[in-house]
């Protein structure tokens, strides 16, 4: 199996290198076949690994690939930990990645950076796999930053666009703020648990959970809490949780396939995966879990609200992603790690589907992203319509769709949780269901129903298309629609209640909310039929009906509502001022401070005042020398040579005894 | 292969002899002189590798020792030797020089042979600094180093070069005079100029502090540390590309080397009692200089400030060891991590700063401006160059997988063990370093073609590709597998640490 494990990340790496370096020579179709073949290899092998785990009696694998460096007893290594959590992530990542690779053939077919794009998404797949397969913090951080790099490159893929290169810089810097916390968290782990290897860290943490440290004054802080919160700050950056979420909506500047792959299905879920992976640590700190719970709940509800006022189709889905990531964190914060990961998986499928569907619309309408210039598209794009409807139904948690199982369990779990913030979180995620249904069906109705508002220019473009959506783009939609509908039917039971994760996830018995719910689980059908007992169902229904009423039944009401709720509307359009805060407070103050330190500190004080005397002397001497310069510098050189020759003579003389 | 050869002498005198030959042969045949310079520098690099391959990593003792009487009247010896600290720096020096020769190939049309000669002589002298074990010999090389750099900036520099050269010369010269006084004092304490005889001298703390400060004056200027750093941006702006490369890649490291070879082992107690000063200055370098770098409008100035910030990690790593030893009960691992981190950072910064300055040089050769605002959308015309520039920028921002990550990572992890806030302020480089580097990239490389000059740019030629390609390989190799470098340095650094710890007890 070791070769298999190694081949899984290396295949896309080789693909990325080959396509990246020789793409121009290979040409377009060879390049995309190389890239797709590489990911296909990873996908097939990942399924083999999963099968081995499930039915082949495969034991977790934990070993070193190579030693990065050794220092005394400290080992910094690159190595793999393959257990059931990893296997699930590997399958999710590679299969969504494969769909996106295929879809890209159509989406990017007339782009001049075709090969570069394939090289990047191959590289991304490699980096993401390294992240999930890591068995230590060094490699985790390596993967963490590497996916950030590829995200940076891909958001700025169309580097001529000012908005794109602004967005990628913003994304990288905001992520770096998170990584700053993450790195300090790793430093804390190394200091107190003496290793970077997951297993030994977990063991030492379990052995001494009550260590304290002082940060400020005499107050003693629990080491585990501090470390977990620092690590979670990293997760907030990568998984875009408030207030570090501001980069994700802007990341929509990148091509749509990567919005699906990186900014919905995989990279942004790295934070969720990390917290689940660190469950043996987080379980030791109630405080840290409460922080996770509250931040997630806040993001789930309030970011969903912003989605209501967006008109760019991709941005609606982006805010939806923020909100859904918040749901996952709520699951983790309620100690229902399996539910968080399960939602990660179902979300990966239906959210990738929604993004790819919106990409199909965007291409068909000649790069139109504004939903106000869409409408009634079901006529033109029937397959996109049906598949996106499936995705939407899954997203809002319609009974029997995959999202229903994953989201409902999170809501139930947080309802059963007892830690601080749980009540707040419960109400947030419950109300969030209404919001989710509202913005989702707002999108659906605005795009696919109502009157046709397509821009004449786009309409003209459409009339030249032999087919509105290429088959190579439609197939991935269909292939993603299937798991969006059915994946939970046969996975919900084992993953949530059947102990699928085994030792990969640790839950303290007192916190085990999922175990409390297990008694109510009588299979997916029974659970689906039981929808009427869940308040979430009625909230989703209300959201759907509101959207229908406002966008289909009585569209005339909208302007009135908007002007009545002017204040709220403005708050939402301005995204609560987070962007303003980041750009002005941090960007502006940082630059202002830099200018101040430079002008006042360096130029005026150090150079002007302290170096004053000598600087002026230097100036005077320089004034004199300027007249002598050209002819005399040659003499300097000559003097230097003479000096060296003298030195050489003395040295050789001493050695040969000439002066004895 | 070269067993029994005086390799260190060859490494010092071969480039100097080559430089003299190039100089004497004069301007008559610049083409031939370039080739001669290249051959000499490549041979020296090959020879320097034999230091690495022939190095015995099981001992911290000096190796490849040459010990000959030089000026018996003053008890001065021609004493050379290397350990795990100096070998990588010598190899780095020998690595950088051929790159500078190639980078200046057809760019330097004015006094070509003198230009090549200066760099060859410079190389020999710098290797001399790293291998001298006699205090006077060290001092001679140390001062001699100023002359070629002075000439390089003064002759091939920009419009304001005379001001910059004098600032550079006076700053560094004033610092080193104090060092000379300290060296002479130490000679009377130990009875010889042997550098190793200065180690472990029993001196009162007050005396140690004075010696420490004298050394600090010399080394802090070279590193450079805040607030004696203002010569560096000026020198870089005026220097030709090759001069900037050598200045950033090698000369700054001599300051760091000085701390390891002199300050820490000779005055351990003073180092311990004044470590707060160095730590504070290092953190100021990271935060203050990082902010200042962000608002620079001149690319070379920006990279110069970024160099100062990165060197802050070197000095932080070297002087945080006392606090770590105290906080962790002295099991030594954390302190060694810091020391190694600082040393790795020196090598890594050698690669990255060289690469960054060469990238700016590539642009400057075409557009004759270093101002960020004169650029925009370079990637449209120079895609290969853009790929290199972004790679080196990422390395400068400390991305894992590049060499820039290794040293910073080690120093941050280690300084956390001394104090949360050290790691906190050092860690701000994750944000600041990315901000100033990538903001520059955004404005220079990305965007629409900004103007007619940019529209006419041509991508890197074979020569430039070669130089940048070699550096890219170096940056990635060290980032992906730092183990060989760590192993090379570990025994010597470990020994140094034991010595320092013993000296403070």
PDB file of N, CA, C and O in Angstrom, chain B residues 122-163:
ATOM      1  N   UNK B 122      37.064  40.479  -4.540  1.00  0.00           N
ATOM      2  CA  UNK B 122      36.087  40.511  -3.460  1.00  0.00           C
ATOM      3  C   UNK B 122      35.822  39.094  -2.927  1.00  0.00           C
ATOM      4  O   UNK B 122      35.772  38.867  -1.720  1.00  0.00           O
ATOM      5  N   UNK B 123      35.675  38.163  -3.872  1.00  0.00           N
ATOM      6  CA  UNK B 123      35.379  36.784  -3.481  1.00  0.00           C
ATOM      7  C   UNK B 123      36.488  36.225  -2.596  1.00  0.00           C
ATOM      8  O   UNK B 123      36.239  35.662  -1.529  1.00  0.00           O
ATOM      9  N   UNK B 124      37.733  36.406  -3.052  1.00  0.00           N
ATOM     10  CA  UNK B 124      38.858  35.886  -2.285  1.00  0.00           C
ATOM     11  C   UNK B 124      38.890  36.481  -0.888  1.00  0.00           C
ATOM     12  O   UNK B 124      39.086  35.771   0.109  1.00  0.00           O
ATOM     13  N   UNK B 125      38.656  37.772  -0.819  1.00  0.00           N
ATOM     14  CA  UNK B 125      38.731  38.430   0.489  1.00  0.00           C
ATOM     15  C   UNK B 125      37.623  37.919   1.410  1.00  0.00           C
ATOM     16  O   UNK B 125      37.856  37.648   2.594  1.00  0.00           O
ATOM     17  N   UNK B 126      36.434  37.752   0.871  1.00  0.00           N
ATOM     18  CA  UNK B 126      35.327  37.305   1.735  1.00  0.00           C
ATOM     19  C   UNK B 126      35.557  35.883   2.223  1.00  0.00           C
ATOM     20  O   UNK B 126      35.269  35.556   3.371  1.00  0.00           O
ATOM     21  N   UNK B 127      36.088  35.041   1.350  1.00  0.00           N
ATOM     22  CA  UNK B 127      36.408  33.685   1.808  1.00  0.00           C
ATOM     23  C   UNK B 127      37.477  33.770   2.886  1.00  0.00           C
ATOM     24  O   UNK B 127      37.458  33.018   3.869  1.00  0.00           O
ATOM     25  N   UNK B 128      38.384  34.731   2.728  1.00  0.00           N
ATOM     26  CA  UNK B 128      39.391  34.952   3.764  1.00  0.00           C
ATOM     27  C   UNK B 128      38.748  35.310   5.098  1.00  0.00           C
ATOM     28  O   UNK B 128      39.141  34.785   6.153  1.00  0.00           O
ATOM     29  N   UNK B 129      37.755  36.169   5.063  1.00  0.00           N
ATOM     30  CA  UNK B 129      37.081  36.540   6.311  1.00  0.00           C
ATOM     31  C   UNK B 129      36.495  35.307   6.985  1.00  0.00           C
ATOM     32  O   UNK B 129      36.613  35.126   8.195  1.00  0.00           O
ATOM     33  N   UNK B 130      35.865  34.452   6.167  1.00  0.00           N
ATOM     34  CA  UNK B 130      35.183  33.284   6.753  1.00  0.00           C
ATOM     35  C   UNK B 130      36.155  32.215   7.217  1.00  0.00           C
ATOM     36  O   UNK B 130      35.764  31.307   7.944  1.00  0.00           O
ATOM     37  N   UNK B 131      37.404  32.252   6.761  1.00  0.00           N
ATOM     38  CA  UNK B 131      38.295  31.160   7.162  1.00  0.00           C
ATOM     39  C   UNK B 131      39.445  31.613   8.054  1.00  0.00           C
ATOM     40  O   UNK B 131      40.186  30.765   8.552  1.00  0.00           O
ATOM     41  N   UNK B 132      39.590  32.916   8.277  1.00  0.00           N
ATOM     42  CA  UNK B 132      40.709  33.382   9.097  1.00  0.00           C
ATOM     43  C   UNK B 132      40.513  32.981  10.551  1.00  0.00           C
ATOM     44  O   UNK B 132      39.437  33.144  11.112  1.00  0.00           O
ATOM     45  N   UNK B 133      41.561  32.443  11.145  1.00  0.00           N
ATOM     46  CA  UNK B 133      41.495  32.078  12.566  1.00  0.00           C
ATOM     47  C   UNK B 133      42.474  32.904  13.389  1.00  0.00           C
ATOM     48  O   UNK B 133      42.667  32.645  14.572  1.00  0.00           O
ATOM     49  N   UNK B 134      43.105  33.840  12.738  1.00  0.00           N
ATOM     50  CA  UNK B 134      43.985  34.751  13.458  1.00  0.00           C
ATOM     51  C   UNK B 134      43.305  36.112  13.436  1.00  0.00           C
ATOM     52  O   UNK B 134      42.810  36.554  12.398  1.00  0.00           O
ATOM     53  N   UNK B 135      43.269  36.755  14.582  1.00  0.00           N
ATOM     54  CA  UNK B 135      42.483  37.978  14.695  1.00  0.00           C
ATOM     55  C   UNK B 135      42.955  39.054  13.727  1.00  0.00           C
ATOM     56  O   UNK B 135      42.139  39.762  13.131  1.00  0.00           O
ATOM     57  N   UNK B 136      44.261  39.176  13.572  1.00  0.00           N
ATOM     58  CA  UNK B 136      44.769  40.230  12.687  1.00  0.00           C
ATOM     59  C   UNK B 136      44.485  39.885  11.233  1.00  0.00           C
ATOM     60  O   UNK B 136      44.077  40.732  10.439  1.00  0.00           O
ATOM     61  N   UNK B 137      44.697  38.627  10.913  1.00  0.00           N
ATOM     62  CA  UNK B 137      44.389  38.191   9.551  1.00  0.00           C
ATOM     63  C   UNK B 137      42.917  38.463   9.242  1.00  0.00           C
ATOM     64  O   UNK B 137      42.563  38.981   8.182  1.00  0.00           O
ATOM     65  N   UNK B 138      42.076  38.120  10.206  1.00  0.00           N
ATOM     66  CA  UNK B 138      40.644  38.379  10.061  1.00  0.00           C
ATOM     67  C   UNK B 138      40.406  39.861   9.819  1.00  0.00           C
ATOM     68  O   UNK B 138      39.678  40.248   8.920  1.00  0.00           O
ATOM     69  N   UNK B 139      41.056  40.678  10.626  1.00  0.00           N
ATOM     70  CA  UNK B 139      40.815  42.111  10.536  1.00  0.00           C
ATOM     71  C   UNK B 139      41.280  42.659   9.187  1.00  0.00           C
ATOM     72  O   UNK B 139      40.611  43.509   8.591  1.00  0.00           O
ATOM     73  N   UNK B 140      42.391  42.135   8.713  1.00  0.00           N
ATOM     74  CA  UNK B 140      42.896  42.603   7.418  1.00  0.00           C
ATOM     75  C   UNK B 140      41.887  42.296   6.317  1.00  0.00           C
ATOM     76  O   UNK B 140      41.524  43.155   5.512  1.00  0.00           O
ATOM     77  N   UNK B 141      41.409  41.058   6.317  1.00  0.00           N
ATOM     78  CA  UNK B 141      40.412  40.698   5.302  1.00  0.00           C
ATOM     79  C   UNK B 141      39.150  41.534   5.464  1.00  0.00           C
ATOM     80  O   UNK B 141      38.548  41.996   4.503  1.00  0.00           O
ATOM     81  N   UNK B 142      38.752  41.697   6.705  1.00  0.00           N
ATOM     82  CA  UNK B 142      37.523  42.436   7.016  1.00  0.00           C
ATOM     83  C   UNK B 142      37.573  43.839   6.424  1.00  0.00           C
ATOM     84  O   UNK B 142      36.616  44.303   5.803  1.00  0.00           O
ATOM     85  N   UNK B 143      38.695  44.495   6.635  1.00  0.00           N
ATOM     86  CA  UNK B 143      38.796  45.863   6.122  1.00  0.00           C
ATOM     87  C   UNK B 143      39.010  45.871   4.614  1.00  0.00           C
ATOM     88  O   UNK B 143      38.478  46.720   3.907  1.00  0.00           O
ATOM     89  N   UNK B 144      39.775  44.896   4.123  1.00  0.00           N
ATOM     90  CA  UNK B 144      40.080  44.857   2.696  1.00  0.00           C
ATOM     91  C   UNK B 144      38.796  44.721   1.879  1.00  0.00           C
ATOM     92  O   UNK B 144      38.686  45.239   0.772  1.00  0.00           O
ATOM     93  N   UNK B 145      37.830  44.047   2.487  1.00  0.00           N
ATOM     94  CA  UNK B 145      36.563  43.809   1.816  1.00  0.00           C
ATOM     95  C   UNK B 145      35.883  45.109   1.390  1.00  0.00           C
ATOM     96  O   UNK B 145      35.164  45.158   0.408  1.00  0.00           O
ATOM     97  N   UNK B 146      36.127  46.162   2.175  1.00  0.00           N
ATOM     98  CA  UNK B 146      35.454  47.422   1.869  1.00  0.00           C
ATOM     99  C   UNK B 146      35.915  47.988   0.531  1.00  0.00           C
ATOM    100  O   UNK B 146      35.139  48.628  -0.177  1.00  0.00           O
ATOM    101  N   UNK B 147      37.186  47.744   0.192  1.00  0.00           N
ATOM    102  CA  UNK B 147      37.752  48.448  -0.965  1.00  0.00           C
ATOM    103  C   UNK B 147      37.064  48.046  -2.273  1.00  0.00           C
ATOM    104  O   UNK B 147      36.546  48.907  -2.974  1.00  0.00           O
ATOM    105  N   UNK B 148      37.028  46.732  -2.579  1.00  0.00           N
ATOM    106  CA  UNK B 148      36.353  46.408  -3.843  1.00  0.00           C
ATOM    107  C   UNK B 148      34.885  46.824  -3.861  1.00  0.00           C
ATOM    108  O   UNK B 148      34.406  47.317  -4.896  1.00  0.00           O
ATOM    109  N   UNK B 149      34.197  46.700  -2.743  1.00  0.00           N
ATOM    110  CA  UNK B 149      32.783  47.082  -2.740  1.00  0.00           C
ATOM    111  C   UNK B 149      32.646  48.590  -2.938  1.00  0.00           C
ATOM    112  O   UNK B 149      31.781  49.065  -3.665  1.00  0.00           O
ATOM    113  N   UNK B 150      33.559  49.312  -2.307  1.00  0.00           N
ATOM    114  CA  UNK B 150      33.596  50.757  -2.474  1.00  0.00           C
ATOM    115  C   UNK B 150      33.750  51.102  -3.958  1.00  0.00           C
ATOM    116  O   UNK B 150      33.066  51.966  -4.497  1.00  0.00           O
ATOM    117  N   UNK B 151      34.642  50.371  -4.618  1.00  0.00           N
ATOM    118  CA  UNK B 151      34.877  50.640  -6.034  1.00  0.00           C
ATOM    119  C   UNK B 151      33.693  50.218  -6.886  1.00  0.00           C
ATOM    120  O   UNK B 151      33.297  50.920  -7.818  1.00  0.00           O
ATOM    121  N   UNK B 152      33.134  49.088  -6.542  1.00  0.00           N
ATOM    122  CA  UNK B 152      32.024  48.579  -7.350  1.00  0.00           C
ATOM    123  C   UNK B 152      30.875  49.576  -7.360  1.00  0.00           C
ATOM    124  O   UNK B 152      30.314  49.897  -8.405  1.00  0.00           O
ATOM    125  N   UNK B 153      30.558  50.079  -6.170  1.00  0.00           N
ATOM    126  CA  UNK B 153      29.458  51.042  -6.116  1.00  0.00           C
ATOM    127  C   UNK B 153      29.908  52.362  -6.728  1.00  0.00           C
ATOM    128  O   UNK B 153      29.181  52.996  -7.483  1.00  0.00           O
ATOM    129  N   UNK B 154      31.139  52.762  -6.415  1.00  0.00           N
ATOM    130  CA  UNK B 154      31.604  54.077  -6.846  1.00  0.00           C
ATOM    131  C   UNK B 154      31.796  54.194  -8.344  1.00  0.00           C
ATOM    132  O   UNK B 154      31.649  55.278  -8.909  1.00  0.00           O
ATOM    133  N   UNK B 155      32.173  53.100  -9.009  1.00  0.00           N
ATOM    134  CA  UNK B 155      32.444  53.205 -10.448  1.00  0.00           C
ATOM    135  C   UNK B 155      31.234  52.815 -11.277  1.00  0.00           C
ATOM    136  O   UNK B 155      30.891  53.493 -12.234  1.00  0.00           O
ATOM    137  N   UNK B 156      30.597  51.716 -10.913  1.00  0.00           N
ATOM    138  CA  UNK B 156      29.505  51.222 -11.754  1.00  0.00           C
ATOM    139  C   UNK B 156      28.124  51.563 -11.189  1.00  0.00           C
ATOM    140  O   UNK B 156      27.124  51.031 -11.624  1.00  0.00           O
ATOM    141  N   UNK B 157      28.108  52.423 -10.171  1.00  0.00           N
ATOM    142  CA  UNK B 157      26.849  52.701  -9.490  1.00  0.00           C
ATOM    143  C   UNK B 157      25.994  53.732 -10.197  1.00  0.00           C
ATOM    144  O   UNK B 157      26.304  54.174 -11.297  1.00  0.00           O
ATOM    145  N   UNK B 158      24.906  54.117  -9.510  1.00  0.00           N
ATOM    146  CA  UNK B 158      23.944  55.053 -10.076  1.00  0.00           C
ATOM    147  C   UNK B 158      24.384  56.492  -9.886  1.00  0.00           C
ATOM    148  O   UNK B 158      25.544  56.785  -9.553  1.00  0.00           O
ATOM    149  N   UNK B 159      23.437  57.392 -10.071  1.00  0.00           N
ATOM    150  CA  UNK B 159      23.748  58.811 -10.113  1.00  0.00           C
ATOM    151  C   UNK B 159      24.295  59.334  -8.788  1.00  0.00           C
ATOM    152  O   UNK B 159      25.193  60.166  -8.744  1.00  0.00           O
ATOM    153  N   UNK B 160      23.778  58.829  -7.705  1.00  0.00           N
ATOM    154  CA  UNK B 160      24.138  59.363  -6.397  1.00  0.00           C
ATOM    155  C   UNK B 160      25.171  58.477  -5.705  1.00  0.00           C
ATOM    156  O   UNK B 160      25.201  58.341  -4.498  1.00  0.00           O
ATOM    157  N   UNK B 161      26.042  57.865  -6.503  1.00  0.00           N
ATOM    158  CA  UNK B 161      26.879  56.786  -5.974  1.00  0.00           C
ATOM    159  C   UNK B 161      27.933  57.268  -4.983  1.00  0.00           C
ATOM    160  O   UNK B 161      28.273  56.561  -4.052  1.00  0.00           O
ATOM    161  N   UNK B 162      28.423  58.480  -5.162  1.00  0.00           N
ATOM    162  CA  UNK B 162      29.503  58.909  -4.275  1.00  0.00           C
ATOM    163  C   UNK B 162      28.983  59.081  -2.853  1.00  0.00           C
ATOM    164  O   UNK B 162      29.614  58.656  -1.886  1.00  0.00           O
ATOM    165  N   UNK B 163      27.805  59.660  -2.746  1.00  0.00           N
ATOM    166  CA  UNK B 163      27.203  59.804  -1.423  1.00  0.00           C
ATOM    167  C   UNK B 163      27.027  58.429  -0.785  1.00  0.00           C
ATOM    168  O   UNK B 163      27.389  58.197   0.369  1.00  0.00           O
TER     169      UNK B 163
END
